[in-house]
Tab-separated table of C-alpha atoms in Angstrom:
chain	number	residue	atom	x	y	z
A	43	MET	CA	40.902	-10.784	-68.573
A	44	GLN	CA	37.014	-10.648	-67.917
A	45	PRO	CA	34.609	-9.047	-70.456
A	46	ALA	CA	33.562	-5.760	-69.302
A	47	PRO	CA	29.783	-6.001	-67.993
A	48	PHE	CA	27.018	-4.260	-69.806
A	49	THR	CA	25.933	-0.754	-69.366
A	50	GLU	CA	22.253	0.328	-69.565
A	51	THR	CA	20.762	2.938	-72.056
A	52	HIS	CA	17.369	4.577	-72.201
A	53	TRP	CA	16.835	6.645	-75.193
A	54	THR	CA	13.917	8.019	-77.165
A	55	SER	CA	12.302	6.461	-80.209
A	56	PRO	CA	11.165	8.624	-83.188
A	57	ASP	CA	8.052	9.091	-81.834
A	58	GLY	CA	8.936	9.970	-78.109
A	59	LEU	CA	8.909	6.482	-76.264
A	60	ARG	CA	11.350	5.794	-73.853
A	61	LEU	CA	13.243	2.782	-74.530
A	62	TYR	CA	15.668	0.474	-72.921
A	63	THR	CA	18.732	-1.529	-74.485
A	64	ARG	CA	21.747	-3.202	-72.960
A	65	VAL	CA	25.326	-2.826	-74.754
A	66	TYR	CA	28.160	-5.629	-73.649
A	67	GLU	CA	30.993	-3.376	-75.258
A	68	SER	CA	33.938	-5.676	-76.210
A	69	GLU	CA	37.615	-5.590	-75.499
A	70	ALA	CA	38.954	-6.721	-78.923
A	71	ALA	CA	39.921	-4.114	-81.563
A	72	GLY	CA	37.558	-3.214	-84.354
A	73	ALA	CA	35.138	-5.417	-82.872
A	74	ALA	CA	31.596	-5.710	-84.805
A	75	THR	CA	28.371	-5.194	-83.324
A	76	VAL	CA	26.063	-8.193	-83.068
A	77	LEU	CA	22.140	-6.929	-82.357
A	78	CYS	CA	20.381	-9.761	-80.510
A	79	LEU	CA	16.055	-9.135	-81.021
A	80	HIS	CA	14.004	-11.313	-78.677
A	81	GLY	CA	10.636	-12.806	-79.205
A	82	LEU	CA	7.052	-11.488	-79.058
A	83	THR	CA	6.631	-11.499	-75.297
A	84	ARG	CA	10.037	-11.874	-74.245
A	85	ASN	CA	12.636	-9.253	-73.164
A	86	SER	CA	16.604	-8.777	-73.212
A	87	ARG	CA	17.232	-10.923	-70.446
A	88	ASP	CA	16.574	-13.846	-72.988
A	89	PHE	CA	20.117	-13.100	-74.179
A	90	GLU	CA	21.954	-13.109	-70.714
A	91	ASP	CA	23.799	-16.266	-71.913
A	92	LEU	CA	24.681	-15.712	-75.333
A	93	ALA	CA	25.530	-11.989	-75.134
A	94	PRO	CA	28.394	-12.609	-72.519
A	95	HIS	CA	29.962	-15.315	-74.786
A	96	LEU	CA	29.569	-13.416	-78.094
A	97	GLN	CA	31.366	-10.002	-75.983
A	98	HIS	CA	34.785	-11.852	-76.245
A	99	ARG	CA	34.644	-10.992	-80.028
A	100	HIS	CA	31.979	-8.620	-80.410
A	101	ARG	CA	30.200	-5.877	-79.384
A	102	VAL	CA	26.499	-6.988	-78.592
A	103	VAL	CA	23.576	-4.679	-78.411
A	104	VAL	CA	20.623	-6.186	-76.895
A	105	PRO	CA	17.262	-4.208	-76.636
A	106	ASP	CA	14.183	-4.511	-75.131
A	107	LEU	CA	11.223	-3.755	-78.124
A	108	ARG	CA	8.918	-1.327	-77.088
A	109	GLY	CA	6.322	-2.456	-74.314
A	110	ARG	CA	8.850	-4.982	-72.892
A	111	GLY	CA	10.998	-5.341	-70.106
A	112	LEU	CA	12.184	-1.868	-69.121
A	113	SER	CA	11.167	0.000	-72.312
A	114	ALA	CA	7.929	2.201	-71.935
A	115	ARG	CA	4.626	0.415	-72.778
A	116	ASP	CA	2.646	2.284	-75.739
A	117	THR	CA	-0.215	4.165	-75.093
A	118	ASN	CA	-1.435	3.183	-78.553
A	119	PRO	CA	-1.219	-0.272	-78.793
A	120	GLN	CA	-1.363	0.165	-82.616
A	121	ASN	CA	2.246	0.585	-82.798
A	122	TYR	CA	2.954	-2.788	-81.410
A	123	GLN	CA	3.720	-3.988	-84.981
A	124	PRO	CA	6.599	-4.811	-86.973
A	125	ALA	CA	7.039	-1.729	-88.896
A	126	ILE	CA	7.148	0.493	-86.189
A	127	TYR	CA	10.016	-1.753	-84.007
A	128	VAL	CA	11.850	-1.642	-87.808
A	129	GLN	CA	11.953	2.229	-87.267
A	130	ASP	CA	12.815	1.767	-83.081
A	131	ILE	CA	15.691	-0.520	-84.262
A	132	LEU	CA	17.044	1.753	-87.044
A	133	ALA	CA	17.038	4.734	-84.731
A	134	LEU	CA	18.807	2.597	-81.932
A	135	MET	CA	21.481	1.649	-84.280
A	136	ASP	CA	22.231	5.539	-84.639
A	137	VAL	CA	21.925	5.850	-80.806
A	138	VAL	CA	24.724	3.056	-80.539
A	139	ALA	CA	26.768	4.410	-83.668
A	140	ALA	CA	26.277	1.031	-85.175
A	141	ALA	CA	26.340	1.784	-89.068
A	142	GLN	CA	26.203	-2.258	-89.812
A	143	VAL	CA	25.105	-4.779	-87.509
A	144	THR	CA	24.571	-8.851	-87.650
A	145	VAL	CA	21.103	-9.803	-86.253
A	146	ILE	CA	20.587	-12.520	-84.037
A	147	GLY	CA	16.648	-12.768	-84.233
A	148	THR	CA	14.399	-15.230	-81.968
A	149	SER	CA	10.780	-15.585	-83.396
A	150	LEU	CA	9.413	-12.060	-83.983
A	151	GLY	CA	13.329	-10.704	-83.655
A	152	GLY	CA	13.982	-12.928	-86.588
A	153	LEU	CA	10.814	-11.624	-88.882
A	154	LEU	CA	12.453	-7.959	-88.025
A	155	ALA	CA	15.890	-9.344	-89.235
A	156	MET	CA	14.265	-10.339	-92.645
A	157	MET	CA	12.710	-6.860	-92.899
A	158	LEU	CA	16.012	-5.017	-91.797
A	159	GLY	CA	17.730	-7.055	-94.455
A	160	ALA	CA	15.099	-6.437	-97.233
A	161	GLY	CA	14.523	-2.983	-96.532
A	162	HIS	CA	17.941	-1.867	-95.456
A	163	ARG	CA	20.367	-3.585	-96.835
A	164	ALA	CA	23.393	-1.801	-96.380
A	165	ARG	CA	23.176	-1.960	-92.641
A	166	ILE	CA	22.778	-5.657	-92.174
A	167	ALA	CA	26.107	-7.802	-92.396
A	168	GLY	CA	24.497	-11.158	-91.479
A	169	ILE	CA	21.283	-12.552	-90.194
A	170	VAL	CA	20.664	-15.494	-87.587
A	171	LEU	CA	17.154	-16.672	-87.666
A	172	ASN	CA	16.077	-18.574	-84.361
A	173	ASP	CA	12.968	-20.774	-85.464
A	174	ILE	CA	11.424	-18.254	-87.937
A	175	GLY	CA	10.970	-18.323	-91.515
A	176	PRO	CA	9.098	-16.425	-94.191
A	177	GLU	CA	6.068	-18.679	-93.226
A	178	ALA	CA	5.046	-19.820	-90.049
A	179	ASP	CA	2.716	-22.755	-89.024
A	180	PRO	CA	-0.782	-21.763	-88.067
A	181	ALA	CA	-0.840	-24.380	-85.238
A	182	GLY	CA	1.844	-22.405	-83.308
A	183	ILE	CA	0.397	-19.035	-84.046
A	184	GLU	CA	-2.956	-20.371	-82.402
A	185	ARG	CA	-0.995	-21.687	-79.472
A	186	ILE	CA	1.019	-18.042	-78.841
A	187	LYS	CA	-2.421	-16.183	-79.309
A	188	GLY	CA	-3.784	-18.514	-76.440
A	189	TYR	CA	-1.744	-17.198	-73.879
A	190	ALA	CA	0.048	-13.989	-74.853
A	191	GLY	CA	-1.199	-11.177	-72.599
A	192	ARG	CA	-3.649	-13.729	-71.100
A	193	LEU	CA	-1.649	-15.056	-68.305
A	194	PRO	CA	-3.126	-14.635	-64.653
A	195	ALA	CA	-0.843	-12.827	-62.036
A	196	PRO	CA	1.323	-15.149	-60.081
A	197	LYS	CA	0.982	-15.509	-56.698
A	198	ASP	CA	4.585	-15.888	-55.717
A	199	TRP	CA	7.718	-16.662	-57.929
A	200	SER	CA	7.191	-20.655	-57.616
A	201	ASP	CA	3.760	-19.936	-59.609
A	202	ALA	CA	5.457	-17.562	-62.192
A	203	ILE	CA	7.964	-20.547	-62.834
A	204	ALA	CA	5.462	-22.703	-62.765
A	205	GLN	CA	3.544	-21.046	-65.461
A	206	THR	CA	6.231	-20.898	-67.603
A	207	ARG	CA	7.025	-24.499	-67.556
A	208	THR	CA	3.519	-25.310	-68.098
A	209	MET	CA	3.752	-23.077	-71.684
A	210	PHE	CA	6.801	-24.295	-72.582
A	211	ALA	CA	7.407	-28.010	-71.197
A	212	ASP	CA	6.921	-29.691	-74.822
A	213	ALA	CA	9.506	-26.890	-76.432
A	214	TRP	CA	11.968	-27.617	-73.548
A	215	PRO	CA	11.724	-31.293	-72.310
A	216	ASN	CA	15.058	-31.938	-70.853
A	217	LEU	CA	15.588	-28.523	-68.622
A	218	SER	CA	16.990	-28.637	-65.163
A	219	GLU	CA	14.873	-27.148	-62.081
A	220	GLN	CA	17.672	-24.470	-61.824
A	221	ARG	CA	17.235	-23.721	-65.429
A	222	TRP	CA	13.520	-23.458	-65.540
A	223	SER	CA	13.859	-20.887	-62.309
A	224	THR	CA	16.332	-19.071	-64.387
A	225	ILE	CA	13.959	-18.769	-67.477
A	226	GLY	CA	10.952	-18.293	-65.500
A	227	ARG	CA	12.455	-15.594	-63.747
A	228	ARG	CA	13.358	-13.581	-66.935
A	229	GLY	CA	10.065	-13.498	-68.299
A	230	PHE	CA	8.298	-11.984	-65.222
A	231	ARG	CA	9.166	-8.903	-63.040
A	232	GLU	CA	7.996	-7.421	-59.625
A	233	ASP	CA	6.056	-4.290	-59.991
A	234	THR	CA	6.311	-1.211	-57.710
A	235	SER	CA	3.551	-2.721	-55.153
A	236	GLY	CA	5.653	-6.252	-55.333
A	237	ALA	CA	3.093	-8.063	-57.229
A	238	ILE	CA	5.007	-10.410	-59.970
A	239	ARG	CA	3.601	-9.657	-63.537
A	240	VAL	CA	4.637	-10.611	-67.036
A	241	ASP	CA	7.308	-8.538	-68.215
A	242	ALA	CA	5.451	-7.206	-71.414
A	243	ASP	CA	2.309	-5.080	-71.962
A	244	PRO	CA	-0.909	-7.482	-72.248
A	245	MET	CA	-2.155	-5.322	-75.209
A	246	ILE	CA	0.549	-7.093	-77.405
A	247	GLY	CA	-1.367	-10.360	-77.113
A	248	GLU	CA	-4.335	-8.316	-78.107
A	249	MET	CA	-2.760	-6.730	-81.038
A	250	LEU	CA	-1.789	-10.166	-82.281
A	251	ARG	CA	-5.071	-11.308	-81.718
A	252	ALA	CA	-6.657	-8.842	-83.810
A	253	ALA	CA	-4.276	-9.516	-86.520
A	254	PRO	CA	-5.807	-11.165	-89.418
A	255	ALA	CA	-6.280	-15.172	-89.352
A	256	ALA	CA	-3.982	-15.884	-92.177
A	257	THR	CA	-0.343	-15.802	-91.581
A	258	ALA	CA	1.935	-13.561	-93.521
A	259	ASN	CA	3.682	-14.609	-96.557
A	260	LEU	CA	7.208	-13.465	-96.306
A	261	TRP	CA	8.594	-15.476	-99.180
A	262	PRO	CA	9.095	-12.154	-101.420
A	263	PHE	CA	11.216	-11.059	-98.184
A	264	TRP	CA	13.120	-14.181	-98.431
A	265	ASN	CA	14.121	-13.798	-101.749
A	266	ALA	CA	15.191	-10.464	-101.203
A	267	LEU	CA	17.836	-11.368	-98.769
A	268	ARG	CA	20.053	-13.670	-101.222
A	269	GLY	CA	23.245	-12.557	-100.902
A	270	ILE	CA	23.269	-11.594	-96.805
A	271	PRO	CA	25.179	-14.385	-95.155
A	272	MET	CA	22.798	-16.295	-92.962
A	273	LEU	CA	21.979	-18.889	-90.498
A	274	ALA	CA	18.798	-20.591	-89.381
A	275	ILE	CA	18.056	-22.406	-86.668
A	276	ARG	CA	15.132	-24.679	-86.052
A	277	GLY	CA	13.566	-26.901	-83.026
A	278	GLU	CA	13.260	-30.222	-84.192
A	279	ARG	CA	9.669	-30.107	-82.248
A	280	SER	CA	9.084	-26.406	-83.522
A	281	ASP	CA	5.061	-25.892	-84.120
A	282	ILE	CA	6.179	-22.592	-85.556
A	283	LEU	CA	8.912	-23.209	-88.230
A	284	SER	CA	7.903	-26.316	-90.082
A	285	ALA	CA	10.352	-29.202	-91.450
A	286	ALA	CA	8.694	-28.286	-95.029
A	287	THR	CA	9.634	-24.506	-94.337
A	288	PHE	CA	12.704	-25.130	-93.343
A	289	ALA	CA	13.870	-27.363	-96.517
A	290	ARG	CA	12.367	-24.790	-98.813
A	291	MET	CA	14.254	-21.916	-97.138
A	292	LYS	CA	17.547	-23.642	-98.234
A	293	ALA	CA	16.015	-24.685	-101.757
A	294	GLU	CA	15.498	-20.968	-102.342
A	295	ASN	CA	18.520	-20.110	-100.778
A	296	PRO	CA	21.302	-22.610	-101.228
A	297	ASP	CA	23.818	-20.534	-99.419
A	298	LEU	CA	21.765	-20.561	-96.270
A	299	ALA	CA	23.442	-22.352	-93.405
A	300	GLN	CA	21.133	-24.590	-91.034
A	301	LEU	CA	20.925	-26.331	-87.919
A	302	GLU	CA	18.058	-28.233	-86.079
A	303	VAL	CA	18.667	-28.555	-82.415
A	304	SER	CA	17.325	-31.808	-80.934
A	305	GLN	CA	14.808	-31.718	-77.986
A	306	ARG	CA	13.850	-28.159	-78.696
A	307	GLY	CA	10.639	-26.606	-79.816
A	308	HIS	CA	9.655	-23.075	-80.443
A	309	VAL	CA	12.319	-22.004	-79.572
A	310	PRO	CA	15.792	-23.037	-79.055
A	311	LEU	CA	17.155	-21.146	-76.320
A	312	LEU	CA	20.800	-20.517	-77.784
A	313	ASP	CA	22.518	-21.960	-74.746
A	314	GLU	CA	22.892	-25.425	-76.053
A	315	PRO	CA	26.572	-26.192	-77.162
A	316	GLU	CA	25.365	-26.783	-80.880
A	317	CYS	CA	23.988	-23.304	-81.460
A	318	ILE	CA	26.538	-21.634	-79.750
A	319	ALA	CA	29.152	-23.444	-81.973
A	320	ALA	CA	26.957	-22.643	-84.784
A	321	ILE	CA	26.736	-19.053	-84.323
A	322	ASP	CA	30.583	-18.644	-83.334
A	323	ALA	CA	31.370	-20.305	-86.636
A	324	PHE	CA	28.827	-18.031	-88.828
A	325	LEU	CA	30.175	-14.709	-86.987
A	326	ALA	CA	33.727	-15.559	-87.752
A	327	ARG	CA	32.732	-15.777	-91.533
A	328	ALA	CA	30.501	-13.317	-91.554
A	329	ARG	CA	33.463	-10.775	-90.404
């Protein structure tokens, strides 16, 4: 039997913002919940391939963080910061009745997963980090600062897809034309006038650029996560998660499972066969 389609839920954050999540219910008895968290200017649609696959054995919750996708834009851009996102996620877990989750976090989503594990350990059964760790390469941060919230409005969908390809050609060098089209469409949305816009508040990029130039040192968080089952995935071409940081993560946490994905930069798309196999194996062990 085919897995049930996802349901869409709008709910209210602790500070009154209307937020959105998808819930992929599972037919498996006693299915554990997997929470998928997207990257800085991305949205829940990035998990449209992975979530239905996981749904066979797990209940999958995939939110749009505030300011992205179908979640409301915040009138106070100072709220676009990790501590607020963590508050939102904890509230969401209560809304969907998930006492404990395994988090799959891409980029920013992985940072939030580490914060949840360090600060709310009892609620985290496991963590999958997609191309992120306790230390980010400044070169990659500067690249993201260069485009986040600054993309011109595309003239049409072909232009939107071309913009996506320009930004991520180095990270995904071997995608088909159809795959570029699918990924490009996930990052944009038509507004009420029919104009195509990036599907994230431009102020998210402004808040990133306003942050201190030095990258945060999250190694204390990393040490606090020992004992939580974890899988770390790195794109071999990544300019965010360096090979040196990836190696140190394993040295400081020998129980960490790791996967390096060839022909991928920041970030692996999590549709790669090796990623799916590694995530499936990890979730089977973490239950």
